[in-house]
Tab-separated table of C-alpha atoms in Angstrom:
chain	number	residue	atom	x	y	z
A	1	MET	CA	-45.378	117.762	36.761
A	2	LYS	CA	-42.876	118.675	34.043
A	3	ALA	CA	-39.614	119.668	33.356
A	4	ASP	CA	-38.062	120.675	30.208
A	5	ASN	CA	-33.893	119.811	31.349
A	6	PHE	CA	-35.007	116.821	33.277
A	7	ASP	CA	-33.215	113.054	32.124
A	8	LEU	CA	-33.036	110.511	33.028
A	9	GLN	CA	-29.482	109.278	32.743
A	10	ALA	CA	-28.515	112.606	34.413
A	11	TYR	CA	-30.742	111.616	37.173
A	12	LEU	CA	-29.281	108.011	36.960
A	13	ASP	CA	-25.435	109.023	36.913
A	14	ARG	CA	-26.800	112.126	39.950
A	15	ILE	CA	-27.926	108.966	42.816
A	16	GLY	CA	-24.793	106.565	40.988
A	17	HIS	CA	-28.325	104.056	39.607
A	18	THR	CA	-26.324	101.586	37.568
A	19	GLY	CA	-28.801	98.963	36.988
A	20	ALA	CA	-31.646	98.220	34.237
A	21	VAL	CA	-34.421	100.432	34.670
A	22	ALA	CA	-38.717	99.532	34.591
A	23	PRO	CA	-42.055	100.632	35.538
A	24	ASP	CA	-41.782	98.384	38.670
A	25	LEU	CA	-41.524	98.077	42.110
A	26	ALA	CA	-37.661	96.535	41.913
A	27	THR	CA	-36.979	99.892	39.717
A	28	VAL	CA	-39.105	102.622	42.215
A	29	SER	CA	-37.513	100.987	44.888
A	30	ALA	CA	-34.356	101.168	44.371
A	31	LEU	CA	-33.979	104.843	42.855
A	32	MET	CA	-35.674	105.246	46.256
A	33	ARG	CA	-32.905	103.807	48.168
A	34	ARG	CA	-30.682	105.413	46.267
A	35	GLN	CA	-31.583	109.123	46.115
A	36	LEU	CA	-31.989	108.519	49.980
A	37	GLN	CA	-28.079	107.679	50.072
A	38	THR	CA	-27.258	110.926	47.883
A	39	VAL	CA	-29.818	113.641	47.621
A	40	PRO	CA	-29.796	114.719	51.215
A	41	PHE	CA	-32.887	116.423	52.560
A	42	GLU	CA	-31.282	120.418	53.466
A	43	ASN	CA	-32.674	123.364	54.370
A	44	LEU	CA	-29.337	125.719	53.671
A	45	ASP	CA	-30.772	128.013	51.551
A	46	VAL	CA	-33.786	128.677	53.335
A	47	LEU	CA	-31.371	129.246	56.347
A	48	ALA	CA	-29.449	131.910	54.101
A	49	GLY	CA	-32.424	133.289	52.971
A	50	ARG	CA	-32.153	132.278	49.203
A	51	GLY	CA	-35.255	131.106	48.896
A	52	ILE	CA	-36.652	127.947	47.577
A	53	SER	CA	-38.033	127.742	43.741
A	54	LEU	CA	-40.595	125.551	43.241
A	55	VAL	CA	-39.817	125.927	39.382
A	56	PRO	CA	-39.040	122.073	38.286
A	57	GLU	CA	-36.444	123.262	35.457
A	58	ALA	CA	-34.979	124.792	39.047
A	59	ILE	CA	-35.337	122.071	41.275
A	60	VAL	CA	-33.790	119.803	37.948
A	61	ASP	CA	-30.735	122.878	37.977
A	62	LYS	CA	-29.846	122.980	41.504
A	63	LEU	CA	-30.435	118.925	42.516
A	64	VAL	CA	-28.857	117.513	39.621
A	65	GLY	CA	-27.029	120.216	37.861
A	66	ARG	CA	-25.182	122.151	40.944
A	67	ARG	CA	-25.460	118.716	43.293
A	68	ARG	CA	-27.506	119.907	45.663
A	69	GLY	CA	-29.649	118.592	48.428
A	70	GLY	CA	-33.264	120.034	49.428
A	71	TYR	CA	-36.138	119.877	51.483
A	72	CYS	CA	-39.479	118.253	51.110
A	73	TYR	CA	-40.885	119.702	47.607
A	74	GLU	CA	-37.543	119.861	46.238
A	75	VAL	CA	-36.256	116.215	46.547
A	76	ASN	CA	-39.776	114.520	46.170
A	77	GLY	CA	-40.026	116.783	42.650
A	78	LEU	CA	-36.921	114.966	41.896
A	79	PHE	CA	-38.531	111.934	42.684
A	80	ALA	CA	-41.815	112.736	40.676
A	81	LEU	CA	-40.013	113.541	37.349
A	82	ALA	CA	-38.252	110.151	37.361
A	83	LEU	CA	-41.339	107.949	38.148
A	84	GLY	CA	-42.712	110.214	35.150
A	85	ALA	CA	-40.637	109.386	32.517
A	86	LEU	CA	-40.106	105.558	34.218
A	87	GLY	CA	-43.918	105.731	32.410
A	88	VAL	CA	-44.866	105.180	36.277
A	89	ALA	CA	-48.587	107.153	37.442
A	90	TYR	CA	-48.182	109.064	40.393
A	91	ARG	CA	-50.157	111.386	42.656
A	92	PHE	CA	-48.448	113.899	45.535
A	93	VAL	CA	-50.548	113.841	48.780
A	94	GLY	CA	-50.814	116.958	51.678
A	95	CYS	CA	-49.792	115.354	54.571
A	96	ARG	CA	-49.949	116.894	58.480
A	97	PRO	CA	-46.897	116.205	60.470
A	98	MET	CA	-47.475	114.928	63.635
A	99	ILE	CA	-44.054	114.634	65.289
A	100	GLN	CA	-44.816	117.874	67.487
A	101	ALA	CA	-48.182	115.947	68.944
A	102	PRO	CA	-50.994	116.912	70.329
A	103	VAL	CA	-49.959	120.696	68.309
A	104	ARG	CA	-52.312	120.366	65.245
A	105	ARG	CA	-50.141	120.902	61.992
A	106	PRO	CA	-50.924	122.184	59.004
A	107	ARG	CA	-50.527	119.755	55.696
A	108	THR	CA	-47.019	121.104	55.106
A	109	HIS	CA	-45.584	118.149	54.110
A	110	MET	CA	-45.835	116.631	50.431
A	111	ALA	CA	-45.718	113.040	49.973
A	112	ILE	CA	-45.994	110.707	46.339
A	113	LEU	CA	-48.738	107.665	45.906
A	114	ALA	CA	-47.319	106.133	42.863
A	115	THR	CA	-49.384	102.864	40.879
A	116	LEU	CA	-47.970	100.542	40.183
A	117	ALA	CA	-49.006	96.991	39.106
A	118	GLY	CA	-52.337	97.864	40.071
A	119	GLU	CA	-52.029	99.147	44.005
A	120	GLU	CA	-50.953	102.028	45.229
A	121	TRP	CA	-47.746	102.368	46.961
A	122	LEU	CA	-46.713	105.806	49.229
A	123	CYS	CA	-43.589	106.654	48.561
A	124	ASP	CA	-41.519	110.131	49.731
A	125	VAL	CA	-37.953	110.814	50.014
A	126	GLY	CA	-38.074	113.478	51.806
A	127	PHE	CA	-39.479	113.186	55.020
A	128	GLY	CA	-36.257	114.415	57.754
A	129	SER	CA	-34.588	111.892	60.347
A	130	TYR	CA	-36.925	108.809	60.429
A	131	GLY	CA	-38.227	108.843	56.716
A	132	MET	CA	-39.441	105.640	55.328
A	133	ARG	CA	-36.793	104.082	52.625
A	134	ALA	CA	-38.797	101.953	50.504
A	135	PRO	CA	-41.812	102.168	49.260
A	136	MET	CA	-44.698	101.287	51.271
A	137	ARG	CA	-47.931	99.690	50.110
A	138	LEU	CA	-51.221	101.831	50.398
A	139	ALA	CA	-53.447	98.234	51.552
A	140	GLY	CA	-50.993	96.856	53.233
A	141	ALA	CA	-51.167	95.913	56.694
A	142	GLY	CA	-48.685	95.886	60.695
A	143	PRO	CA	-45.296	97.027	60.304
A	144	VAL	CA	-43.331	96.615	57.184
A	145	ARG	CA	-39.105	96.220	58.307
A	146	GLN	CA	-36.499	98.227	55.774
A	147	ASP	CA	-33.196	97.412	56.588
A	148	HIS	CA	-32.840	98.080	60.442
A	149	ASP	CA	-36.011	100.674	60.625
A	150	ARG	CA	-39.522	99.636	61.186
A	151	PHE	CA	-42.685	101.740	59.399
A	152	GLU	CA	-46.655	100.754	59.810
A	153	LEU	CA	-48.338	102.589	57.465
A	154	GLY	CA	-52.267	102.538	58.419
A	155	PRO	CA	-56.170	103.699	58.286
A	156	LEU	CA	-56.451	107.269	61.255
A	157	ASP	CA	-59.900	106.902	60.766
A	158	ALA	CA	-62.656	106.540	57.926
A	159	ARG	CA	-61.277	108.951	55.631
A	160	GLU	CA	-57.120	110.055	57.190
A	161	TYR	CA	-53.780	107.319	56.459
A	162	ARG	CA	-51.065	107.191	59.001
A	163	LEU	CA	-47.286	106.877	58.993
A	164	LYS	CA	-46.338	105.603	62.185
A	165	ALA	CA	-41.803	104.451	62.608
A	166	GLU	CA	-40.464	102.997	65.282
A	167	VAL	CA	-37.634	105.895	66.705
A	168	GLU	CA	-35.187	103.805	69.170
A	169	GLY	CA	-37.638	101.461	70.872
A	170	ARG	CA	-40.985	102.626	70.154
A	171	TRP	CA	-43.415	103.778	67.667
A	172	ALA	CA	-43.864	107.552	67.365
A	173	ASP	CA	-46.264	109.582	64.514
A	174	GLN	CA	-44.877	110.945	61.969
A	175	TYR	CA	-47.991	112.090	59.318
A	176	SER	CA	-51.529	111.586	58.104
A	177	PHE	CA	-52.388	112.177	55.056
A	178	ASP	CA	-55.998	111.608	53.184
A	179	LEU	CA	-56.574	111.049	49.382
A	180	GLY	CA	-57.925	113.996	48.220
A	181	HIS	CA	-56.667	114.999	44.604
A	182	HIS	CA	-53.120	117.825	44.821
A	183	GLU	CA	-51.402	119.285	41.755
A	184	TRP	CA	-48.151	120.553	41.889
A	185	VAL	CA	-49.057	124.229	42.159
A	186	ASP	CA	-51.243	123.458	45.194
A	187	PHE	CA	-47.956	123.513	47.300
A	188	MET	CA	-46.679	126.686	47.013
A	189	PRO	CA	-48.451	128.699	49.826
A	190	ALA	CA	-47.457	125.302	52.082
A	191	ASN	CA	-43.448	126.205	50.978
A	192	TRP	CA	-43.902	129.781	51.552
A	193	LEU	CA	-44.762	129.269	55.296
A	194	ASN	CA	-42.349	126.288	55.539
A	195	SER	CA	-39.113	129.232	54.166
A	196	THR	CA	-40.190	132.405	54.941
A	197	TYR	CA	-42.307	131.925	58.391
A	198	PRO	CA	-40.253	133.443	61.550
A	199	GLU	CA	-41.608	129.974	63.545
A	200	SER	CA	-41.060	127.468	60.936
A	201	LEU	CA	-38.885	124.446	61.855
A	202	PHE	CA	-36.625	125.363	58.476
A	203	MET	CA	-36.403	128.864	59.397
A	204	ARG	CA	-35.184	127.682	63.085
A	205	HIS	CA	-32.680	125.382	62.674
A	206	ARG	CA	-30.080	123.657	60.375
A	207	ILE	CA	-31.444	120.439	59.234
A	208	VAL	CA	-28.804	118.006	57.147
A	209	MET	CA	-29.840	114.341	56.423
A	210	ARG	CA	-28.465	111.460	54.168
A	211	HIS	CA	-29.193	107.906	54.330
A	212	THR	CA	-26.905	105.426	54.926
A	213	PRO	CA	-26.822	101.965	53.417
A	214	ASP	CA	-27.632	101.231	57.449
A	215	GLY	CA	-28.697	104.177	59.008
A	216	ARG	CA	-28.525	108.004	59.017
A	217	VAL	CA	-26.210	110.312	58.988
A	218	ILE	CA	-28.181	113.736	60.652
A	219	LEU	CA	-27.203	117.231	61.332
A	220	PHE	CA	-28.931	120.057	63.377
A	221	ASP	CA	-27.812	123.012	63.713
A	222	ASN	CA	-24.587	122.375	64.973
A	223	ARG	CA	-24.862	118.622	66.386
A	224	LEU	CA	-24.174	115.661	64.040
A	225	LYS	CA	-25.768	112.045	64.437
A	226	THR	CA	-25.016	109.346	63.625
A	227	ILE	CA	-27.476	106.336	63.669
A	228	ALA	CA	-26.177	102.532	62.954
A	229	PRO	CA	-27.382	99.430	63.950
A	230	ASP	CA	-24.627	99.029	66.562
A	231	GLY	CA	-25.726	102.303	68.396
A	232	VAL	CA	-26.579	106.114	67.913
A	233	GLY	CA	-22.791	108.928	67.875
A	234	SER	CA	-23.817	112.199	68.363
A	235	ARG	CA	-21.364	114.882	69.086
A	236	LEU	CA	-21.506	118.824	68.484
A	237	LEU	CA	-19.152	120.416	65.554
A	238	ALA	CA	-17.645	123.569	65.608
A	239	GLU	CA	-18.797	126.326	63.676
A	240	ALA	CA	-15.631	125.873	61.305
A	241	GLU	CA	-15.889	122.477	61.331
A	242	VAL	CA	-19.350	122.377	59.701
A	243	ALA	CA	-18.493	122.893	55.926
A	244	ASP	CA	-16.265	120.363	55.868
A	245	VAL	CA	-18.891	117.903	57.866
A	246	LEU	CA	-21.126	119.235	55.223
A	247	ARG	CA	-19.140	118.017	52.149
A	248	ASP	CA	-17.109	114.912	53.402
A	249	GLN	CA	-21.434	113.384	54.938
A	250	PHE	CA	-23.112	115.300	52.798
A	251	GLY	CA	-21.288	115.836	49.764
A	252	LEU	CA	-22.273	119.397	50.006
A	253	ASP	CA	-19.109	121.766	48.958
A	254	GLY	CA	-19.784	124.798	49.056
A	255	ALA	CA	-23.225	124.919	49.782
A	256	LEU	CA	-23.304	127.415	53.031
């Protein structure tokens, strides 16, 4: 995946990363955390009927140039461009969301496997509410703590891997994936489905999420939820409040 208008320094400025960079785990972890805290997951263009372009240059213009967020293909696409600029080898994986089990859903999510020091690590900056906060080793064993969250990545069966997250004290399946080869163009049908199918979650609900250093801020329709180590807060917004909350909590000014 390449974009003629991608500039690594402009990306680093966008996410507020000021340290040195190298094609190693420490850098990739730092960039992943910074992007999660500064480039929100959001589907506002889907709800507005503006469509979602997977042209790489359009993603750079939207997320870096216009300082917007996006959903999985956009934010993970931007992260893939950064990995490529760093010289980190990566590949895409098509994921099957499992958060509505036992309903079996199609592979409509996209994540990244990055190769670092000869090992593959799952990277994902685009899985909404309870997504991971740092890369996870594909060959890892057992739960991993990331700040105040816990995740587990391991084999689901002989062919697939599964990511789980601890949600309010219980383990919950997030998604599964296999190691089949996927090109960027392979996600265009899933993008069309997510952004146009009337029963798609993204067509029915406003979803905006941003990580904080120790938690998350989530807007689901008009319900604003804050997750922090000392508890969970929730309040229902009047529609007139939404634009200000998008600006102040998510850095999205004029996104509606």
